[in-house]
DNA sequence: CTGAAAGCGCTTACAG
DNA sequence: CTGAAAGCGCTTACAG
């Protein structure tokens, strides 16, 4: 663990080399208008000659500023999350912020560890995709340190916080109405964790759309699970093996939808033909799949970018009220439910 | 920008509260054996009561240690890269290292900016997926700061450095030999940037396999490009519109292969039937695609994890010789070249 | 326009 | 087993 550290060039040495005081060097370094141009040039030239590299840690310690931002998400394997990361990352780069990355793998414990680390680093703020079961204490801990948080996609209801996400209920309605228009009457809803905020919204949308069409909710075709492909594999099989299987399935997200369609093929069924599928998120894989996945888009890159904007606003004006931005989802019609059910020869 | 910073609890205050000196508090905090158990307990209890949070930046400044590691990759949209990140991330978590993330989008300029930021943060090391055209000076800059680097997948030939990657030449041979076995004689190689290390290896493998089969290289069906889906779209169209199109295509990576297969469908052709396709990387999308993509696996998670191990070894023993780990690739046969060419009715 | 001095919150010889 | 003191590399009133 121990190694002989190289002795870095310090600003002190730069100052001596340039024949100015440490104070002047410090101001010159940051191009302060209080320092004359020739002096600035001299300092800059010394910096180059000596190969000086600014020590941000030391500067932060003194100034109590910090250009570092924490980003915590659930899983890097889901493109929906990485798309959010991309959007946030680009925006953060524009603001010259450094990103500390953390992945919870949906574990609250890991999440608390990551939060601790970020607090110890005195980040300016944390953008957080909360793990299921997150207590408001976790957020309070961050806020007590004077560090700002904005939640993405998932939210907590028992504490005030900045938030950006999508209107999940409307998304659910969009998905199910589309299926209804295609003539489906028996529509399952599979995957996702009921304690999570987005699940509740999508389920509400699912119910509302069905009710509006005069259809009773059948709890036996609402199946909870995780958010990954394996969940799609398992649940589609379970739901299709029911005595009275659905003709259409609304999947909690695209990853589950793809898992479901893959499994359908294993079962000798053709997704989009034998069973209609709608997803949620709009990940690239859904576009590449055959049949191309009909889904509800969440605009992940915009969510990521806006999360950064909200955080930045909060950093600049800490005392304004918390804001919650809720984006409108959009139905992306592709191929995975392209047949009207009454046109299918083998159905009623 | 300016905000009133909260006054955090300091170790000084903890010490006073516990009735010990700052020195004792500092040692107790880290569970030093030189401090008696009762004292440690007292300090820990004060920490809890006061809500003290360790300031890692201040500690690093003094001790010149740093548990932060930089990770620079090309693009978060390519699952191959994020898989590497996942592997590295998990390993870094085990070592209790904090990750600073950077994305170059294949730009050397951005890369140098990111490197500067990480140097300013005095990270312990940088794991780097170099952008095309990277000069050895960029690496030298890092090393001069006494910061360790390990390159992933792509490497530089004019400077010594730690490295982990795959045997690209063997990968190329595996891919092309498979196509040859299926009866193909006219095999294109599309996508990728020739100045990049992996491209050169794969191309060498491509040539060797063809030569071993007594086939002349035809430069007109070797087309360079980028590493994204659009490149696949464009190049497959160009190569198929040639007077004498290939019957099989070896794609530089899976993303290109998927772009190519998508475009093939647009052209009314069936990938895997009308044209055989082999990719490289083995990303999840390739498994979900129809036809399932035959490809050469690179084990990205292992690459990421091993990169961390190499870095850790270097941090612990800075003076050992640089090591280059080259993994063996593996051919994953699926569906995208499942027909023997002489069985196809519409071919010679 | 420039400089001397204090201090950010820790760690670490050194002394007892 | 514990403490007083110096110092890591910066920034920032304050004074001139």
XYZ file of C-alpha atoms (C1' of nucleotides) in Angstrom:
728
model
C 0.000 0.000 0.000
C 2.761 2.425 0.901
C 4.822 3.880 -1.848
C 7.250 6.719 -2.092
C 5.198 9.630 -3.319
C 6.775 11.896 -5.873
C 7.151 15.415 -4.652
C 4.871 17.441 -6.831
C 5.629 20.980 -7.843
C 3.654 23.334 -5.604
C 2.244 26.741 -6.271
C 4.795 28.009 -3.763
C 7.585 26.865 -6.062
C 5.851 28.374 -9.045
C 5.646 31.693 -7.202
C 9.324 31.639 -6.346
C 10.238 30.740 -9.924
C 8.126 33.581 -11.261
C 9.447 35.959 -8.636
C 6.039 36.732 -7.117
C 4.261 35.930 -3.889
C 2.137 32.850 -3.366
C -0.921 35.093 -3.262
C -0.170 36.604 -6.629
C 0.532 33.207 -8.136
C -2.768 31.911 -6.821
C -4.706 34.798 -8.336
C -2.728 34.746 -11.573
C -3.432 31.024 -11.928
C -7.132 31.719 -11.991
C -6.728 34.766 -14.255
C -7.908 37.259 -11.658
C -8.411 40.797 -13.040
C -6.480 42.124 -10.046
C -3.227 40.841 -11.451
C -1.454 42.613 -14.316
C -1.166 40.838 -17.629
C 2.646 40.643 -17.621
C 2.580 39.057 -14.176
C -0.036 36.539 -15.233
C 2.064 35.634 -18.245
C 5.122 35.182 -16.098
C 3.279 32.898 -13.696
C 1.701 30.877 -16.479
C 5.074 30.450 -18.079
C 6.580 29.229 -14.806
C 3.701 26.791 -14.442
C 4.470 25.367 -17.838
C 8.194 25.246 -17.276
C 7.934 23.528 -13.937
C 5.118 21.219 -15.002
C 2.892 22.373 -12.171
C -0.427 20.601 -11.724
C -3.131 22.255 -9.659
C -4.121 20.379 -6.532
C -7.873 20.502 -6.474
C -8.116 18.675 -3.173
C -6.041 21.256 -1.359
C -7.987 24.064 -2.987
C -11.321 22.518 -2.056
C -10.242 22.060 1.535
C -9.529 25.731 1.898
C -12.309 27.199 -0.221
C -14.976 24.697 0.759
C -16.041 24.592 -2.830
C -16.227 21.336 -4.642
C -16.744 20.728 -8.326
C -17.390 17.034 -7.812
C -20.817 15.494 -8.182
C -21.926 12.024 -7.190
C -24.040 9.885 -9.486
C -25.627 6.745 -8.078
C -27.617 4.358 -10.217
C -28.965 0.877 -9.921
C -27.242 -1.096 -12.608
C -24.953 -0.371 -15.518
C -26.229 -3.367 -17.454
C -29.582 -1.769 -18.199
C -29.220 0.618 -21.137
C -32.053 2.742 -19.788
C -29.873 3.658 -16.837
C -26.737 4.181 -18.867
C -28.688 6.450 -21.202
C -29.581 8.580 -18.196
C -25.926 8.542 -17.216
C -24.918 9.681 -20.696
C -27.321 12.609 -20.601
C -26.145 13.637 -17.155
C -22.506 13.104 -17.978
C -22.561 15.359 -21.017
C -24.224 18.118 -19.059
C -21.835 17.712 -16.158
C -18.896 17.962 -18.548
C -20.202 21.266 -19.839
C -20.281 22.528 -16.280
C -16.736 21.216 -15.725
C -17.901 18.972 -12.938
C -16.145 15.782 -12.032
C -18.319 12.686 -11.674
C -17.989 10.092 -8.959
C -19.910 7.010 -9.996
C -21.672 4.481 -7.828
C -23.824 1.423 -8.558
C -26.200 0.019 -5.959
C -27.342 -3.137 -7.756
C -30.647 -2.334 -6.086
C -29.221 -2.777 -2.600
C -30.005 -0.174 0.047
C -26.968 -1.234 2.001
C -24.639 -0.624 -0.907
C -26.429 2.628 -1.510
C -25.750 3.839 2.023
C -22.103 2.887 1.644
C -21.885 4.842 -1.590
C -23.582 7.824 -0.030
C -21.109 7.734 2.851
C -18.177 7.723 0.491
C -19.571 10.657 -1.413
C -20.225 12.613 1.747
C -16.652 11.958 2.835
C -15.564 13.421 -0.470
C -17.739 16.459 0.198
C -19.330 16.346 -3.244
C -21.423 19.359 -4.199
C -24.437 17.196 -4.888
C -25.682 13.706 -5.573
C -27.915 12.546 -8.368
C -29.609 9.466 -7.098
C -31.570 6.647 -8.613
C -32.815 5.228 -5.322
C -32.711 1.546 -4.528
C -36.037 -0.057 -3.604
C -36.783 0.277 0.084
C -34.733 3.444 0.529
C -35.659 5.229 3.730
C -36.006 8.976 3.859
C -33.236 8.930 6.488
C -30.739 8.219 3.743
C -31.748 11.436 2.029
C -31.833 13.351 5.278
C -28.261 12.297 5.987
C -27.155 13.895 2.743
C -29.105 17.063 3.263
C -27.804 17.447 6.810
C -24.328 17.667 5.376
C -25.479 20.594 3.264
C -25.149 18.428 0.167
C -27.841 18.617 -2.458
C -29.711 15.657 -3.884
C -31.911 15.153 -6.861
C -33.761 11.911 -7.364
C -34.271 10.418 -10.778
C -37.175 8.360 -12.029
C -37.973 6.869 -8.639
C -39.072 9.093 -5.802
C -39.772 9.112 -2.097
C -43.104 10.340 -0.885
C -42.343 11.006 2.765
C -39.707 13.671 2.252
C -39.394 16.784 0.116
C -36.771 16.531 -2.612
C -35.847 17.712 -6.075
C -36.984 15.236 -8.669
C -37.099 14.487 -12.352
C -39.045 11.641 -13.799
C -41.801 10.689 -16.102
C -45.556 10.575 -15.744
C -45.794 6.847 -15.171
C -49.551 6.778 -14.922
C -49.980 8.411 -18.309
C -47.370 6.007 -19.669
C -49.376 3.075 -18.393
C -52.547 4.464 -19.925
C -50.843 5.003 -23.265
C -49.554 1.444 -23.332
C -52.812 -0.214 -22.355
C -55.019 1.989 -24.537
C -52.911 1.002 -27.509
C -53.470 -2.644 -26.701
C -57.190 -2.042 -26.243
C -57.380 -0.351 -29.628
C -55.857 -3.450 -31.161
C -58.805 -5.351 -29.769
C -57.210 -6.940 -26.743
C -59.401 -7.417 -23.683
C -57.205 -9.645 -21.591
C -54.024 -7.757 -20.852
C -51.407 -8.811 -18.321
C -49.011 -6.521 -16.464
C -45.711 -8.192 -15.572
C -42.483 -7.364 -13.793
C -41.230 -4.579 -11.590
C -41.219 -4.049 -7.858
C -44.523 -2.838 -6.345
C -42.834 -0.815 -3.652
C -41.169 1.297 -6.304
C -42.702 4.580 -7.262
C -42.737 4.020 -11.054
C -44.439 0.660 -10.668
C -47.278 2.202 -8.719
C -47.824 4.838 -11.383
C -47.769 2.407 -14.266
C -50.116 0.077 -12.493
C -52.511 2.959 -11.812
C -52.441 3.792 -15.516
C -53.042 0.151 -16.367
C -56.075 0.034 -14.094
C -57.508 3.319 -15.286
C -57.278 2.360 -18.934
C -58.899 -1.009 -18.299
C -61.646 0.487 -16.194
C -62.359 3.113 -18.821
C -62.872 0.245 -21.256
C -65.167 -1.473 -18.794
C -62.755 -4.291 -18.050
C -62.384 -5.793 -14.598
C -58.932 -6.037 -13.061
C -57.775 -9.613 -12.769
C -55.050 -9.792 -10.130
C -53.936 -13.202 -11.379
C -52.422 -11.629 -14.494
C -50.610 -8.888 -12.622
C -47.273 -10.366 -11.671
C -44.512 -8.597 -9.844
C -40.836 -9.427 -10.109
C -37.527 -7.773 -10.732
C -36.504 -5.459 -13.558
C -34.240 -7.771 -15.506
C -34.480 -10.111 -18.434
C -34.738 -13.241 -16.327
C -37.859 -11.826 -14.747
C -39.376 -11.499 -18.222
C -38.459 -15.094 -19.015
C -40.092 -16.449 -15.919
C -43.221 -14.349 -15.727
C -44.262 -14.696 -19.367
C -44.089 -18.445 -18.984
C -46.142 -18.346 -15.820
C -48.760 -16.054 -17.245
C -49.051 -17.974 -20.528
C -49.469 -21.235 -18.675
C -52.492 -19.917 -16.850
C -55.812 -21.635 -17.689
C -56.932 -18.393 -19.274
C -53.792 -16.714 -20.638
C -53.729 -13.077 -21.795
C -53.582 -12.086 -25.463
C -51.456 -9.073 -24.661
C -48.826 -8.191 -22.084
C -47.791 -4.808 -20.769
C -44.266 -5.198 -19.415
C -42.909 -2.978 -16.674
C -39.873 -2.171 -18.813
C -38.187 -3.030 -22.100
C -35.640 -5.348 -20.558
C -38.463 -7.464 -19.164
C -40.295 -7.244 -22.493
C -37.281 -8.567 -24.354
C -36.878 -11.362 -21.844
C -40.538 -12.189 -22.365
C -40.328 -12.189 -26.148
C -37.230 -14.378 -26.104
C -39.020 -16.858 -23.870
C -42.130 -16.763 -26.049
C -39.991 -17.911 -28.954
C -38.638 -20.717 -26.792
C -42.245 -21.714 -26.200
C -42.877 -21.844 -29.924
C -44.971 -18.699 -29.952
C -44.383 -15.616 -32.072
C -44.234 -12.399 -30.087
C -46.229 -9.660 -31.768
C -48.385 -12.257 -33.465
C -49.505 -14.800 -30.918
C -49.094 -12.413 -28.014
C -48.897 -8.635 -28.193
C -46.145 -7.027 -26.135
C -45.651 -3.439 -25.014
C -42.589 -2.304 -23.088
C -41.514 0.831 -21.268
C -38.282 2.902 -21.510
C -37.378 2.641 -25.200
C -33.917 1.120 -25.074
C -31.854 0.500 -28.246
C -32.215 -3.257 -27.884
C -35.958 -2.899 -28.348
C -35.418 -1.188 -31.665
C -33.059 -3.914 -32.850
C -35.285 -6.753 -31.753
C -37.480 -8.644 -34.133
C -40.327 -7.830 -33.837
C -39.354 -4.277 -33.052
C -40.676 -3.477 -29.630
C -43.635 -1.146 -29.211
C -42.930 0.830 -26.089
C -43.404 3.962 -24.023
C -40.455 6.298 -24.282
C -38.993 7.939 -21.210
C -36.329 10.087 -22.918
C -33.576 8.945 -20.571
C -30.937 11.336 -21.894
C -33.203 14.288 -21.254
C -33.912 13.005 -17.770
C -30.180 12.772 -17.100
C -29.468 16.222 -18.480
C -32.349 17.845 -16.605
C -31.304 16.190 -13.378
C -28.008 18.014 -13.687
C -29.778 21.284 -14.410
C -31.950 20.925 -11.336
C -28.913 20.129 -9.228
C -27.047 23.112 -10.605
C -29.977 25.402 -9.876
C -30.109 24.100 -6.342
C -26.363 24.639 -5.882
C -26.648 28.203 -7.117
C -29.824 29.022 -5.213
C -30.021 26.611 -2.299
C -33.056 28.146 -0.702
C -35.666 27.900 -3.427
C -38.476 25.406 -3.082
C -37.872 21.860 -4.202
C -38.965 21.188 -7.731
C -40.369 18.064 -9.312
C -40.225 17.884 -13.073
C -42.492 15.286 -14.601
C -42.021 14.617 -18.296
C -44.723 13.388 -20.627
C -44.105 9.918 -21.966
C -44.626 9.054 -25.590
C -45.976 5.885 -27.148
C -43.619 4.499 -29.777
C -45.571 2.170 -32.018
C -43.452 -0.467 -33.704
C -44.108 -4.102 -34.445
C -44.634 -6.067 -31.265
C -48.398 -5.610 -31.285
C -49.046 -4.942 -34.925
C -51.954 -7.310 -35.480
C -55.486 -6.545 -34.506
C -56.652 -9.407 -32.427
C -59.866 -10.017 -34.365
C -57.888 -10.473 -37.568
C -55.990 -13.410 -36.191
C -57.339 -16.639 -37.616
C -56.679 -18.752 -34.529
C -58.415 -16.484 -32.061
C -62.097 -15.921 -31.375
C -22.104 29.671 -7.251
C -21.412 30.889 -3.768
C -23.433 29.448 -0.968
C -23.133 29.529 2.738
C -21.363 26.347 3.618
C -22.577 24.494 6.647
C -19.916 24.171 9.289
C -19.212 20.501 9.468
C -18.247 18.783 12.648
C -14.471 18.349 12.717
C -12.342 15.710 14.290
C -11.099 18.446 16.611
C -14.615 18.808 17.991
C -14.974 15.074 18.298
C -11.743 14.973 20.297
C -12.914 17.681 22.652
C -16.286 15.966 23.097
C -14.584 12.671 23.888
C -12.080 14.359 26.160
C -9.020 13.240 24.199
C -6.463 14.900 21.982
C -6.851 15.294 18.226
C -4.069 12.764 17.763
C -5.855 10.152 19.806
C -9.125 10.818 18.035
C -7.430 10.408 14.671
C -5.908 7.079 15.642
C -9.058 5.875 17.363
C -11.077 6.693 14.267
C -9.009 4.288 12.268
C -8.987 1.668 15.014
C -5.262 1.894 15.685
C -3.958 -0.790 18.092
C -2.089 1.938 19.946
C -5.289 3.253 21.441
C -7.040 1.461 24.287
C -10.431 -0.076 23.644
C -12.327 2.152 26.086
C -10.860 5.260 24.451
C -11.784 4.012 20.990
C -15.306 3.380 22.162
C -15.549 6.832 23.640
C -14.356 8.460 20.418
C -16.648 6.355 18.265
C -19.554 7.263 20.469
C -18.740 10.975 20.170
C -18.534 10.593 16.406
C -22.001 9.131 16.356
C -23.437 11.694 18.730
C -22.022 14.648 16.858
C -22.730 13.213 13.438
C -19.121 13.560 12.387
C -18.269 12.713 8.766
C -14.665 12.028 7.863
C -13.135 14.489 5.412
C -11.273 12.354 2.959
C -9.950 15.317 1.025
C -8.234 16.768 4.065
C -6.832 13.374 4.977
C -5.520 12.789 1.470
C -3.843 16.170 1.420
C -1.873 15.362 4.481
C -1.166 11.688 3.948
C -0.683 11.886 0.187
C -2.681 8.737 -0.114
C -5.684 8.612 -2.363
C -8.275 5.924 -2.682
C -9.730 7.417 -5.843
C -9.264 5.832 -9.233
C -10.033 7.328 -12.628
C -11.817 5.345 -15.306
C -11.876 6.723 -18.823
C -13.766 5.027 -21.611
C -14.902 5.900 -25.089
C -18.656 5.732 -24.976
C -21.305 4.643 -22.534
C -23.718 3.738 -25.314
C -21.762 0.678 -26.348
C -22.598 -2.202 -24.000
C -19.169 -3.685 -24.568
C -17.650 -0.705 -22.802
C -20.198 -0.614 -20.019
C -19.602 -4.305 -19.415
C -15.929 -3.512 -18.893
C -16.990 -0.733 -16.535
C -19.184 -3.132 -14.580
C -16.344 -5.596 -14.145
C -13.967 -2.871 -13.027
C -16.532 -1.208 -10.819
C -17.296 -4.336 -8.851
C -13.621 -4.981 -8.247
C -12.993 -1.370 -7.276
C -15.853 -1.542 -4.794
C -14.267 -4.552 -3.150
C -11.075 -2.539 -2.738
C -13.083 0.383 -1.347
C -11.904 2.653 -4.124
C -13.895 5.583 -5.350
C -14.379 5.859 -9.109
C -14.148 9.046 -11.097
C -15.715 8.446 -14.492
C -14.837 10.065 -17.805
C -16.049 9.547 -21.367
C -13.967 10.650 -24.333
C -16.447 9.998 -27.144
C -13.315 8.994 -29.032
C -11.848 12.492 -28.858
C -8.212 12.903 -27.840
C -8.882 16.457 -26.795
C -11.614 15.416 -24.395
C -9.363 12.662 -23.187
C -6.575 15.096 -22.326
C -9.065 17.259 -20.482
C -10.277 14.289 -18.491
C -6.731 13.235 -17.709
C -5.970 16.746 -16.466
C -8.954 16.707 -14.164
C -7.948 13.356 -12.750
C -4.377 14.469 -12.211
C -5.669 17.531 -10.390
C -7.608 15.189 -8.155
C -4.422 13.209 -7.549
C -6.095 9.884 -8.256
C -4.071 6.807 -7.387
C -4.373 5.483 -10.914
C -6.215 5.691 -14.183
C -7.745 2.871 -16.172
C -7.830 4.086 -19.698
C -9.545 3.019 -22.874
C -7.506 5.260 -25.161
C -9.093 7.388 -27.848
C -7.816 6.813 -31.387
C -4.774 8.916 -32.147
C -3.643 9.105 -28.532
C -0.005 10.159 -28.287
C 2.353 8.527 -25.847
C 2.842 12.006 -24.334
C -0.610 11.731 -22.781
C 0.505 8.630 -20.929
C 3.855 10.142 -20.037
C 2.072 13.104 -18.447
C 0.241 10.749 -16.128
C 3.292 8.723 -15.234
C 5.310 11.857 -14.531
C 2.839 12.713 -11.824
C 3.586 9.379 -10.229
C 0.106 8.205 -11.161
C -0.341 4.724 -12.511
C -2.098 3.813 -15.725
C -3.401 0.644 -17.209
C -4.707 0.549 -20.726
C -7.636 -1.597 -21.711
C -8.312 -3.287 -25.008
C -6.452 -0.708 -27.070
C -2.764 -0.188 -26.576
C 0.105 2.075 -27.531
C 3.182 0.548 -29.082
C 5.704 3.332 -28.552
C 5.614 3.377 -24.759
C 5.768 0.758 -22.010
C 2.551 0.389 -20.065
C 0.413 -2.044 -18.136
C -2.212 -3.554 -20.352
C -5.111 -5.959 -20.501
C -6.809 -6.947 -23.684
C -7.608 -9.785 -25.969
C -5.688 -11.593 -28.659
C -7.291 -9.810 -31.589
C -5.399 -11.715 -34.228
C -6.588 -15.040 -32.911
C -10.094 -13.576 -32.699
C -9.934 -12.585 -36.348
C -8.712 -16.032 -37.317
C -11.501 -17.717 -35.335
C -14.148 -15.581 -37.019
C -12.891 -16.039 -40.555
C -12.110 -19.736 -40.200
C -15.686 -20.287 -39.082
C -16.934 -18.545 -42.212
C -14.538 -20.538 -44.370
C -15.821 -23.763 -42.856
C -19.326 -22.745 -43.846
C -18.085 -22.634 -47.420
C -17.634 -18.897 -47.841
C -14.800 -17.750 -50.062
C -15.626 -14.100 -50.460
C -15.537 -12.551 -47.007
C -15.629 -8.819 -46.305
C -14.187 -7.082 -43.238
C -16.049 -3.907 -42.305
C -15.883 -1.156 -39.728
C -13.382 -0.002 -37.149
C -10.539 2.461 -37.237
C -7.310 1.181 -38.813
C -5.091 3.254 -36.562
C -6.503 1.440 -33.563
C -4.611 -1.462 -32.100
C -7.485 -3.977 -32.065
C -8.325 -3.275 -35.695
C -4.796 -4.110 -36.767
C -4.878 -7.403 -34.902
C -8.248 -8.448 -36.245
C -7.238 -7.549 -39.750
C -4.042 -9.577 -39.403
C -6.142 -12.533 -38.284
C -8.488 -12.010 -41.208
C -5.590 -12.044 -43.650
C -3.875 -15.032 -42.114
C -7.019 -17.136 -42.185
C -7.728 -16.237 -45.793
C -4.162 -16.874 -46.859
C -4.146 -20.227 -45.118
C -7.181 -21.091 -47.225
C -5.394 -19.935 -50.351
C -7.604 -16.887 -50.826
C -6.243 -13.585 -52.075
C -6.954 -10.430 -50.091
C -9.307 -8.107 -51.914
C -8.876 -4.603 -50.524
C -12.160 -3.492 -52.036
C -14.117 -5.516 -49.478
C -12.122 -4.269 -46.507
C -13.868 -1.104 -45.429
C -12.917 1.035 -42.486
C -15.302 3.245 -40.551
C -16.324 3.990 -37.030
C -17.427 1.605 -34.296
C -21.118 2.434 -34.163
C -24.330 1.146 -35.640
C -24.511 3.795 -38.351
C -21.181 2.598 -39.656
C -22.681 -0.876 -40.012
C -25.671 0.527 -41.884
C -23.541 2.378 -44.364
C -20.769 -0.103 -44.994
C -22.979 -3.154 -45.499
C -24.895 -1.234 -48.128
C -21.699 -0.179 -49.860
C -20.187 -3.617 -49.828
C -23.374 -5.338 -50.979
C -23.737 -2.912 -53.860
C -20.341 -3.859 -55.200
C -20.377 -5.635 -58.595
C -19.090 -8.707 -56.818
C -20.534 -8.607 -53.295
C -19.316 -10.881 -50.502
C -21.336 -13.838 -49.221
C -20.098 -13.289 -45.695
C -19.054 -10.322 -43.606
C -16.731 -10.191 -40.629
C -17.679 -7.068 -38.676
C -15.171 -5.256 -36.494
C -17.605 -5.403 -33.571
C -21.119 -6.469 -32.619
C -22.564 -2.986 -32.761
C -21.484 -2.709 -36.381
C -22.782 -6.217 -37.049
C -26.199 -5.320 -35.712
C -26.251 -2.130 -37.753
C -25.358 -4.225 -40.791
C -28.054 -6.836 -40.152
C -30.680 -4.164 -39.632
C -29.716 -2.552 -42.922
C -29.694 -5.913 -44.680
C -33.328 -6.335 -43.684
C -34.056 -2.863 -45.045
C -32.537 -4.056 -48.299
C -34.851 -7.045 -48.351
C -32.115 -9.524 -47.517
C -32.105 -11.980 -44.637
C -29.021 -11.779 -42.466
C -27.698 -15.224 -41.660
C -29.317 -16.598 -44.776
C -28.491 -14.347 -47.695
C -25.352 -13.015 -46.057
C -23.443 -14.579 -43.185
C -22.418 -12.217 -40.417
C -19.865 -12.589 -37.654
C -19.321 -9.928 -35.002
C -16.835 -9.315 -32.218
C -17.319 -8.514 -28.495
C -20.419 -10.539 -27.580
C -22.803 -7.880 -26.342
C -26.288 -8.759 -24.981
C -27.982 -7.167 -27.973
C -26.352 -9.739 -30.221
C -27.897 -12.523 -28.185
C -31.345 -10.946 -28.405
C -31.166 -10.255 -32.091
C -32.827 -12.440 -34.644
C -30.843 -14.136 -36.038
C -28.759 -14.488 -32.926
C -25.349 -13.088 -33.689
C -22.389 -15.411 -34.083
C -19.470 -13.575 -32.577
C -16.076 -13.648 -30.918
C -16.316 -13.093 -27.189
C -13.972 -10.729 -25.378
C -15.142 -11.324 -21.797
C -15.475 -7.622 -21.033
C -16.264 -8.060 -17.353
C -13.117 -10.079 -16.848
C -11.130 -7.443 -18.713
C -12.521 -4.759 -16.420
C -11.865 -6.753 -13.270
C -8.328 -7.692 -14.306
C -7.549 -4.106 -15.201
C -8.270 -3.209 -11.598
C -6.099 -6.050 -10.355
C -3.194 -4.919 -12.499
C -3.605 -1.363 -11.265
C -3.739 -2.515 -7.668
C -0.576 -4.572 -8.118
C 1.169 -1.569 -9.593
C 0.036 0.653 -6.714
C 1.337 -1.839 -4.186
C 4.556 -2.597 -6.010
C 5.283 0.375 -8.261
C 8.670 -0.812 -9.438
C 7.875 -4.159 -11.011
C 8.014 -4.504 -14.774
C 4.968 -3.520 -16.777
C 2.697 -6.423 -17.549
C 0.505 -7.065 -20.540
C -2.235 -9.625 -20.103
C -3.680 -10.953 -23.317
C -6.806 -13.076 -23.004
C -7.831 -15.775 -25.432
C -10.983 -14.970 -27.365
C -13.701 -17.510 -27.886
C -15.926 -18.107 -30.870
C -19.603 -18.116 -29.944
C -21.544 -19.882 -32.666
C -25.175 -18.835 -32.902
C -27.406 -18.225 -35.881
C -26.090 -15.437 -38.039
C -24.099 -17.745 -40.274
C -25.890 -20.997 -39.769
C -26.288 -22.075 -43.383
C -23.555 -23.685 -45.393
C -23.210 -21.647 -48.511
C -23.382 -24.618 -50.897
C -26.759 -25.551 -49.479
C -28.322 -22.276 -50.480
C -30.429 -22.745 -53.597
C -29.805 -19.293 -55.030
C -26.009 -19.378 -54.876
C -23.523 -21.149 -57.165
C -1.349 45.817 -8.354
C 1.078 42.793 -4.748
C 2.488 40.340 -0.204
C 2.561 38.329 4.735
C -0.122 35.515 7.478
C -3.813 32.661 8.998
C -6.338 28.617 8.333
C -9.179 24.644 5.841
C -9.257 19.381 8.498
C -6.703 16.105 8.698
C -1.914 12.879 9.716
C 2.335 11.942 11.645
C 6.852 12.055 13.565
C 8.353 13.089 18.166
C 8.304 13.222 23.009
C 6.631 11.628 27.214
C -1.214 4.561 25.929
C -1.651 9.758 24.908
C -0.647 14.814 23.491
C 1.549 19.248 21.446
C 3.053 20.835 17.229
C 4.203 20.971 12.446
C 2.678 20.694 7.898
C 0.080 18.852 3.428
C -1.050 22.822 -0.776
C -3.985 25.727 -1.416
C -7.346 30.464 -0.658
C -8.560 34.633 1.290
C -9.332 38.551 4.172
C -6.339 42.302 5.300
C -2.959 45.713 4.727
C -0.223 48.460 1.878
